[in-house]
Amino acid sequence: MFDAEVLLPDFWSILDAVPVTLLMAVTVFICSTLLGGLFAFIEHRRIPVLRQLVITYKIAFKGVPMVVVIFLAYYGLPPALHFVATLFGVEVNAHSLPNWVIIIVALSACVGAFQAEVWKGALNSFDSGQSDAALSLGYSGGQLFRRVMFPQIIVAAIPDLANAFMVIMKALSLAFAIEVVDIFAQAQLTAALNFYYLEAFLIAVVFYMVIAYVVTKIADKIEAALRVRT
């Protein structure tokens, strides 16, 4: 039976995991955005060899389930780091790598493949005629990107970037597979103590909905402000 009396204690218990979850989500978002932007730039510039490697990377990481990538990183990342460290003669106990670092690396690698498509679409939406006009006015490549391209590209990318952040939030629920506690995992742990699973998961849903609402509103405000400037 549903018991409303456990909602408040469950709320405070699950609230403890919110800052950690948000910190991991923001870190993954930044890393995956930078990675995706680099991949999109390589594809946009059609850089030989690297472009083919990027395409192969995207196919692999968009096709493999995230939970599989998490376990591959969990079992493969420490020995890989140890091997690389030994090549440079550095003594590193890679097996002591925190699980939260592994989850950030794994999810950044996965989401980066999707972020590449976000930036690629934003780059393709840019009118190349503006580049020609800017160059004819004496703009350098850096000035062209900073003053003309990027302000328009970021506006086109913001809605998809906001969606990507929420994808990351949901993907972090897989982190419990390697004992990293996020909002969902904390709800499971809280429910395991009192066996009120419905109540705990409802509280988790509320937290996810509030975060989604805040992220959407922030994205809308940023997009509106940038559209006025551009």
PDB file of C-alpha atoms in Angstrom:
ATOM      1  CA  MET A   1       0.000   0.000   0.000  1.00  0.00           C
ATOM      2  CA  PHE A   2       1.068   3.542  -0.703  1.00  0.00           C
ATOM      3  CA  ASP A   3       2.312   5.300   2.435  1.00  0.00           C
ATOM      4  CA  ALA A   4       2.577   9.088   2.228  1.00  0.00           C
ATOM      5  CA  GLU A   5       4.392   9.246   5.570  1.00  0.00           C
ATOM      6  CA  VAL A   6       7.623   7.917   4.037  1.00  0.00           C
ATOM      7  CA  LEU A   7       7.690  10.505   1.251  1.00  0.00           C
ATOM      8  CA  LEU A   8       9.416  13.217   3.291  1.00  0.00           C
ATOM      9  CA  PRO A   9      12.157  10.956   4.738  1.00  0.00           C
ATOM     10  CA  ASP A  10      12.704   9.474   1.273  1.00  0.00           C
ATOM     11  CA  PHE A  11      12.885  12.977  -0.184  1.00  0.00           C
ATOM     12  CA  TRP A  12      15.729  14.015   2.129  1.00  0.00           C
ATOM     13  CA  SER A  13      17.542  10.748   1.594  1.00  0.00           C
ATOM     14  CA  ILE A  14      17.414  10.943  -2.205  1.00  0.00           C
ATOM     15  CA  LEU A  15      18.219  14.663  -2.149  1.00  0.00           C
ATOM     16  CA  ASP A  16      21.725  13.777  -0.957  1.00  0.00           C
ATOM     17  CA  ALA A  17      22.456  12.229  -4.357  1.00  0.00           C
ATOM     18  CA  VAL A  18      21.258  15.207  -6.416  1.00  0.00           C
ATOM     19  CA  PRO A  19      24.439  17.387  -6.198  1.00  0.00           C
ATOM     20  CA  VAL A  20      26.687  14.439  -7.078  1.00  0.00           C
ATOM     21  CA  THR A  21      24.440  13.455  -9.987  1.00  0.00           C
ATOM     22  CA  LEU A  22      24.380  17.006 -11.338  1.00  0.00           C
ATOM     23  CA  LEU A  23      28.148  17.357 -10.987  1.00  0.00           C
ATOM     24  CA  MET A  24      28.732  14.129 -12.924  1.00  0.00           C
ATOM     25  CA  ALA A  25      26.149  15.152 -15.538  1.00  0.00           C
ATOM     26  CA  VAL A  26      27.745  18.565 -16.069  1.00  0.00           C
ATOM     27  CA  THR A  27      31.202  16.980 -16.337  1.00  0.00           C
ATOM     28  CA  VAL A  28      30.011  14.422 -18.890  1.00  0.00           C
ATOM     29  CA  PHE A  29      28.159  17.158 -20.770  1.00  0.00           C
ATOM     30  CA  ILE A  30      31.249  19.373 -21.029  1.00  0.00           C
ATOM     31  CA  CYS A  31      33.540  16.503 -22.049  1.00  0.00           C
ATOM     32  CA  SER A  32      31.097  15.069 -24.595  1.00  0.00           C
ATOM     33  CA  THR A  33      30.343  18.504 -26.042  1.00  0.00           C
ATOM     34  CA  LEU A  34      34.028  19.239 -26.578  1.00  0.00           C
ATOM     35  CA  LEU A  35      34.582  15.771 -28.039  1.00  0.00           C
ATOM     36  CA  GLY A  36      31.552  16.062 -30.308  1.00  0.00           C
ATOM     37  CA  GLY A  37      32.604  19.534 -31.424  1.00  0.00           C
ATOM     38  CA  LEU A  38      36.056  18.239 -32.359  1.00  0.00           C
ATOM     39  CA  PHE A  39      34.555  15.362 -34.336  1.00  0.00           C
ATOM     40  CA  ALA A  40      32.138  17.683 -36.127  1.00  0.00           C
ATOM     41  CA  PHE A  41      34.989  20.029 -37.032  1.00  0.00           C
ATOM     42  CA  ILE A  42      36.998  17.143 -38.470  1.00  0.00           C
ATOM     43  CA  GLU A  43      34.044  16.018 -40.561  1.00  0.00           C
ATOM     44  CA  HIS A  44      33.181  19.535 -41.644  1.00  0.00           C
ATOM     45  CA  ARG A  45      36.752  20.172 -42.777  1.00  0.00           C
ATOM     46  CA  ARG A  46      36.877  16.701 -44.386  1.00  0.00           C
ATOM     47  CA  ILE A  47      40.303  16.026 -42.907  1.00  0.00           C
ATOM     48  CA  PRO A  48      41.673  12.864 -44.562  1.00  0.00           C
ATOM     49  CA  VAL A  49      42.013   9.687 -42.466  1.00  0.00           C
ATOM     50  CA  LEU A  50      40.738  11.452 -39.329  1.00  0.00           C
ATOM     51  CA  ARG A  51      37.316  11.855 -40.937  1.00  0.00           C
ATOM     52  CA  GLN A  52      37.080   8.117 -41.581  1.00  0.00           C
ATOM     53  CA  LEU A  53      38.159   7.389 -38.027  1.00  0.00           C
ATOM     54  CA  VAL A  54      35.485   9.749 -36.690  1.00  0.00           C
ATOM     55  CA  ILE A  55      32.783   8.108 -38.799  1.00  0.00           C
ATOM     56  CA  THR A  56      33.876   4.662 -37.566  1.00  0.00           C
ATOM     57  CA  TYR A  57      33.886   5.929 -33.973  1.00  0.00           C
ATOM     58  CA  LYS A  58      30.361   7.332 -34.283  1.00  0.00           C
ATOM     59  CA  ILE A  59      29.006   4.134 -35.794  1.00  0.00           C
ATOM     60  CA  ALA A  60      30.569   2.068 -33.008  1.00  0.00           C
ATOM     61  CA  PHE A  61      29.515   4.188 -30.045  1.00  0.00           C
ATOM     62  CA  LYS A  62      26.027   4.958 -31.347  1.00  0.00           C
ATOM     63  CA  GLY A  63      25.398   1.269 -31.952  1.00  0.00           C
ATOM     64  CA  VAL A  64      26.780  -0.268 -28.751  1.00  0.00           C
ATOM     65  CA  PRO A  65      24.504  -0.001 -25.672  1.00  0.00           C
ATOM     66  CA  MET A  66      25.809   2.382 -23.043  1.00  0.00           C
ATOM     67  CA  VAL A  67      25.766  -0.266 -20.335  1.00  0.00           C
ATOM     68  CA  VAL A  68      28.123  -2.400 -22.446  1.00  0.00           C
ATOM     69  CA  VAL A  69      30.493   0.563 -22.849  1.00  0.00           C
ATOM     70  CA  ILE A  70      30.357   1.133 -19.084  1.00  0.00           C
ATOM     71  CA  PHE A  71      31.426  -2.444 -18.366  1.00  0.00           C
ATOM     72  CA  LEU A  72      34.098  -2.321 -21.068  1.00  0.00           C
ATOM     73  CA  ALA A  73      35.488   0.827 -19.428  1.00  0.00           C
ATOM     74  CA  TYR A  74      35.178  -0.729 -15.961  1.00  0.00           C
ATOM     75  CA  TYR A  75      37.214  -3.781 -16.871  1.00  0.00           C
ATOM     76  CA  GLY A  76      39.366  -2.323 -19.650  1.00  0.00           C
ATOM     77  CA  LEU A  77      40.244   1.244 -18.670  1.00  0.00           C
ATOM     78  CA  PRO A  78      42.451   0.486 -15.619  1.00  0.00           C
ATOM     79  CA  PRO A  79      44.707  -2.033 -17.424  1.00  0.00           C
ATOM     80  CA  ALA A  80      44.836   0.262 -20.469  1.00  0.00           C
ATOM     81  CA  LEU A  81      45.976   3.192 -18.310  1.00  0.00           C
ATOM     82  CA  HIS A  82      48.504   0.962 -16.576  1.00  0.00           C
ATOM     83  CA  PHE A  83      49.892  -0.153 -19.946  1.00  0.00           C
ATOM     84  CA  VAL A  84      50.206   3.426 -21.217  1.00  0.00           C
ATOM     85  CA  ALA A  85      51.849   4.525 -17.956  1.00  0.00           C
ATOM     86  CA  THR A  86      54.445   1.763 -18.186  1.00  0.00           C
ATOM     87  CA  LEU A  87      55.336   2.880 -21.715  1.00  0.00           C
ATOM     88  CA  PHE A  88      56.375   6.231 -20.267  1.00  0.00           C
ATOM     89  CA  GLY A  89      58.022   4.684 -17.226  1.00  0.00           C
ATOM     90  CA  VAL A  90      55.448   6.053 -14.822  1.00  0.00           C
ATOM     91  CA  GLU A  91      54.291   4.039 -11.821  1.00  0.00           C
ATOM     92  CA  VAL A  92      50.504   4.295 -11.592  1.00  0.00           C
ATOM     93  CA  ASN A  93      48.083   2.136  -9.663  1.00  0.00           C
ATOM     94  CA  ALA A  94      45.394   2.344 -12.337  1.00  0.00           C
ATOM     95  CA  HIS A  95      43.286  -0.292 -10.606  1.00  0.00           C
ATOM     96  CA  SER A  96      42.530   2.225  -7.843  1.00  0.00           C
ATOM     97  CA  LEU A  97      40.775   4.446 -10.400  1.00  0.00           C
ATOM     98  CA  PRO A  98      37.492   5.664  -8.831  1.00  0.00           C
ATOM     99  CA  ASN A  99      34.348   4.255 -10.408  1.00  0.00           C
ATOM    100  CA  TRP A 100      32.901   7.725 -10.885  1.00  0.00           C
ATOM    101  CA  VAL A 101      35.836   8.571 -13.168  1.00  0.00           C
ATOM    102  CA  ILE A 102      35.131   5.436 -15.194  1.00  0.00           C
ATOM    103  CA  ILE A 103      31.461   6.326 -15.597  1.00  0.00           C
ATOM    104  CA  ILE A 104      32.350   9.856 -16.728  1.00  0.00           C
ATOM    105  CA  VAL A 105      34.800   8.519 -19.319  1.00  0.00           C
ATOM    106  CA  ALA A 106      32.370   5.879 -20.582  1.00  0.00           C
ATOM    107  CA  LEU A 107      29.378   8.185 -20.899  1.00  0.00           C
ATOM    108  CA  SER A 108      31.464  10.998 -22.403  1.00  0.00           C
ATOM    109  CA  ALA A 109      32.664   8.579 -25.082  1.00  0.00           C
ATOM    110  CA  CYS A 110      29.093   7.470 -25.830  1.00  0.00           C
ATOM    111  CA  VAL A 111      27.382  10.847 -25.736  1.00  0.00           C
ATOM    112  CA  GLY A 112      30.243  12.443 -27.669  1.00  0.00           C
ATOM    113  CA  ALA A 113      29.207  10.397 -30.707  1.00  0.00           C
ATOM    114  CA  PHE A 114      25.714  11.897 -30.525  1.00  0.00           C
ATOM    115  CA  GLN A 115      27.012  15.381 -29.760  1.00  0.00           C
ATOM    116  CA  ALA A 116      29.059  15.196 -32.954  1.00  0.00           C
ATOM    117  CA  GLU A 117      25.797  14.969 -34.895  1.00  0.00           C
ATOM    118  CA  VAL A 118      24.408  17.970 -33.020  1.00  0.00           C
ATOM    119  CA  TRP A 119      27.377  20.139 -33.964  1.00  0.00           C
ATOM    120  CA  LYS A 120      27.486  18.714 -37.471  1.00  0.00           C
ATOM    121  CA  GLY A 121      23.863  19.716 -38.036  1.00  0.00           C
ATOM    122  CA  ALA A 122      24.520  23.173 -36.595  1.00  0.00           C
ATOM    123  CA  LEU A 123      27.540  23.637 -38.870  1.00  0.00           C
ATOM    124  CA  ASN A 124      25.576  22.514 -41.910  1.00  0.00           C
ATOM    125  CA  SER A 125      22.839  25.037 -41.097  1.00  0.00           C
ATOM    126  CA  PHE A 126      25.306  27.903 -41.442  1.00  0.00           C
ATOM    127  CA  ASP A 127      25.069  29.801 -44.716  1.00  0.00           C
ATOM    128  CA  SER A 128      28.465  29.519 -46.410  1.00  0.00           C
ATOM    129  CA  GLY A 129      27.730  32.773 -48.259  1.00  0.00           C
ATOM    130  CA  GLN A 130      28.295  34.627 -45.005  1.00  0.00           C
ATOM    131  CA  SER A 131      31.782  33.143 -44.809  1.00  0.00           C
ATOM    132  CA  ASP A 132      32.603  34.441 -48.263  1.00  0.00           C
ATOM    133  CA  ALA A 133      31.264  37.879 -47.348  1.00  0.00           C
ATOM    134  CA  ALA A 134      33.258  37.990 -44.096  1.00  0.00           C
ATOM    135  CA  LEU A 135      36.471  36.905 -45.806  1.00  0.00           C
ATOM    136  CA  SER A 136      35.971  39.532 -48.511  1.00  0.00           C
ATOM    137  CA  LEU A 137      35.803  42.138 -45.730  1.00  0.00           C
ATOM    138  CA  GLY A 138      39.200  41.051 -44.462  1.00  0.00           C
ATOM    139  CA  TYR A 139      38.132  38.778 -41.590  1.00  0.00           C
ATOM    140  CA  SER A 140      40.698  36.190 -40.557  1.00  0.00           C
ATOM    141  CA  GLY A 141      39.669  32.565 -40.055  1.00  0.00           C
ATOM    142  CA  GLY A 142      39.552  33.047 -36.305  1.00  0.00           C
ATOM    143  CA  GLN A 143      37.502  36.220 -36.552  1.00  0.00           C
ATOM    144  CA  LEU A 144      35.124  34.554 -38.978  1.00  0.00           C
ATOM    145  CA  PHE A 145      34.501  31.687 -36.574  1.00  0.00           C
ATOM    146  CA  ARG A 146      34.311  33.832 -33.427  1.00  0.00           C
ATOM    147  CA  ARG A 147      32.188  36.698 -34.726  1.00  0.00           C
ATOM    148  CA  VAL A 148      30.072  35.147 -37.473  1.00  0.00           C
ATOM    149  CA  MET A 149      29.896  31.370 -37.370  1.00  0.00           C
ATOM    150  CA  PHE A 150      29.892  30.455 -33.693  1.00  0.00           C
ATOM    151  CA  PRO A 151      27.095  32.838 -32.560  1.00  0.00           C
ATOM    152  CA  GLN A 152      24.780  31.305 -35.180  1.00  0.00           C
ATOM    153  CA  ILE A 153      25.946  27.722 -34.696  1.00  0.00           C
ATOM    154  CA  ILE A 154      25.416  27.783 -30.930  1.00  0.00           C
ATOM    155  CA  VAL A 155      21.859  29.088 -31.334  1.00  0.00           C
ATOM    156  CA  ALA A 156      21.050  26.215 -33.698  1.00  0.00           C
ATOM    157  CA  ALA A 157      22.635  23.690 -31.335  1.00  0.00           C
ATOM    158  CA  ILE A 158      21.130  24.794 -28.000  1.00  0.00           C
ATOM    159  CA  PRO A 159      17.852  22.783 -28.153  1.00  0.00           C
ATOM    160  CA  ASP A 160      19.720  19.578 -28.978  1.00  0.00           C
ATOM    161  CA  LEU A 161      22.360  20.326 -26.349  1.00  0.00           C
ATOM    162  CA  ALA A 162      19.622  20.635 -23.727  1.00  0.00           C
ATOM    163  CA  ASN A 163      18.236  17.283 -24.869  1.00  0.00           C
ATOM    164  CA  ALA A 164      21.723  15.795 -24.641  1.00  0.00           C
ATOM    165  CA  PHE A 165      22.015  16.916 -21.025  1.00  0.00           C
ATOM    166  CA  MET A 166      18.801  15.102 -20.148  1.00  0.00           C
ATOM    167  CA  VAL A 167      20.016  12.004 -21.983  1.00  0.00           C
ATOM    168  CA  ILE A 168      23.099  12.132 -19.768  1.00  0.00           C
ATOM    169  CA  MET A 169      20.947  12.462 -16.648  1.00  0.00           C
ATOM    170  CA  LYS A 170      19.025   9.334 -17.609  1.00  0.00           C
ATOM    171  CA  ALA A 171      22.147   7.466 -18.670  1.00  0.00           C
ATOM    172  CA  LEU A 172      23.677   8.062 -15.243  1.00  0.00           C
ATOM    173  CA  SER A 173      21.064   5.685 -13.836  1.00  0.00           C
ATOM    174  CA  LEU A 174      23.210   2.935 -15.387  1.00  0.00           C
ATOM    175  CA  ALA A 175      26.093   3.960 -13.119  1.00  0.00           C
ATOM    176  CA  PHE A 176      24.752   1.791 -10.304  1.00  0.00           C
ATOM    177  CA  ALA A 177      25.948  -1.189 -12.356  1.00  0.00           C
ATOM    178  CA  ILE A 178      29.483  -0.322 -11.209  1.00  0.00           C
ATOM    179  CA  GLU A 179      28.446   0.939  -7.768  1.00  0.00           C
ATOM    180  CA  VAL A 180      28.256   4.648  -8.524  1.00  0.00           C
ATOM    181  CA  VAL A 181      25.312   6.195  -6.682  1.00  0.00           C
ATOM    182  CA  ASP A 182      23.130   8.727  -8.491  1.00  0.00           C
ATOM    183  CA  ILE A 183      19.503   9.780  -7.945  1.00  0.00           C
ATOM    184  CA  PHE A 184      18.090   6.499  -9.233  1.00  0.00           C
ATOM    185  CA  ALA A 185      20.578   4.401  -7.279  1.00  0.00           C
ATOM    186  CA  GLN A 186      19.894   6.352  -4.101  1.00  0.00           C
ATOM    187  CA  ALA A 187      16.176   5.733  -4.595  1.00  0.00           C
ATOM    188  CA  GLN A 188      16.878   2.011  -4.831  1.00  0.00           C
ATOM    189  CA  LEU A 189      19.031   2.059  -1.716  1.00  0.00           C
ATOM    190  CA  THR A 190      16.450   4.083   0.211  1.00  0.00           C
ATOM    191  CA  ALA A 191      13.637   1.743  -0.810  1.00  0.00           C
ATOM    192  CA  ALA A 192      15.693  -1.294   0.149  1.00  0.00           C
ATOM    193  CA  LEU A 193      15.748  -0.068   3.751  1.00  0.00           C
ATOM    194  CA  ASN A 194      11.976   0.318   4.199  1.00  0.00           C
ATOM    195  CA  PHE A 195      10.595  -1.659   1.216  1.00  0.00           C
ATOM    196  CA  TYR A 196       8.525   1.323   0.020  1.00  0.00           C
ATOM    197  CA  TYR A 197       9.757   1.172  -3.568  1.00  0.00           C
ATOM    198  CA  LEU A 198       6.851   3.047  -5.180  1.00  0.00           C
ATOM    199  CA  GLU A 199       7.280   6.038  -2.913  1.00  0.00           C
ATOM    200  CA  ALA A 200      11.054   6.205  -3.436  1.00  0.00           C
ATOM    201  CA  PHE A 201      10.791   5.999  -7.203  1.00  0.00           C
ATOM    202  CA  LEU A 202       8.066   8.649  -7.265  1.00  0.00           C
ATOM    203  CA  ILE A 203      10.403  10.991  -5.392  1.00  0.00           C
ATOM    204  CA  ALA A 204      13.142  10.206  -7.934  1.00  0.00           C
ATOM    205  CA  VAL A 205      10.715  11.021 -10.756  1.00  0.00           C
ATOM    206  CA  VAL A 206       9.982  14.395  -9.167  1.00  0.00           C
ATOM    207  CA  PHE A 207      13.683  15.221  -9.003  1.00  0.00           C
ATOM    208  CA  TYR A 208      14.202  14.262 -12.654  1.00  0.00           C
ATOM    209  CA  MET A 209      11.188  16.322 -13.730  1.00  0.00           C
ATOM    210  CA  VAL A 210      12.362  19.389 -11.811  1.00  0.00           C
ATOM    211  CA  ILE A 211      15.846  19.117 -13.326  1.00  0.00           C
ATOM    212  CA  ALA A 212      14.372  18.697 -16.816  1.00  0.00           C
ATOM    213  CA  TYR A 213      12.172  21.762 -16.296  1.00  0.00           C
ATOM    214  CA  VAL A 214      15.075  23.905 -15.073  1.00  0.00           C
ATOM    215  CA  VAL A 215      17.373  22.781 -17.908  1.00  0.00           C
ATOM    216  CA  THR A 216      14.671  23.489 -20.499  1.00  0.00           C
ATOM    217  CA  LYS A 217      13.990  26.954 -19.116  1.00  0.00           C
ATOM    218  CA  ILE A 218      17.688  27.832 -18.975  1.00  0.00           C
ATOM    219  CA  ALA A 219      18.190  26.628 -22.547  1.00  0.00           C
ATOM    220  CA  ASP A 220      15.196  28.651 -23.743  1.00  0.00           C
ATOM    221  CA  LYS A 221      16.457  31.810 -22.051  1.00  0.00           C
ATOM    222  CA  ILE A 222      19.981  31.395 -23.436  1.00  0.00           C
ATOM    223  CA  GLU A 223      18.635  30.728 -26.924  1.00  0.00           C
ATOM    224  CA  ALA A 224      16.350  33.767 -26.782  1.00  0.00           C
ATOM    225  CA  ALA A 225      19.173  36.009 -25.559  1.00  0.00           C
ATOM    226  CA  LEU A 226      21.557  34.807 -28.257  1.00  0.00           C
ATOM    227  CA  ARG A 227      18.959  35.199 -30.991  1.00  0.00           C
ATOM    228  CA  VAL A 228      18.545  38.854 -30.008  1.00  0.00           C
ATOM    229  CA  ARG A 229      22.301  39.387 -30.229  1.00  0.00           C
ATOM    230  CA  THR A 230      22.641  37.647 -33.589  1.00  0.00           C
TER     231      THR A 230
END
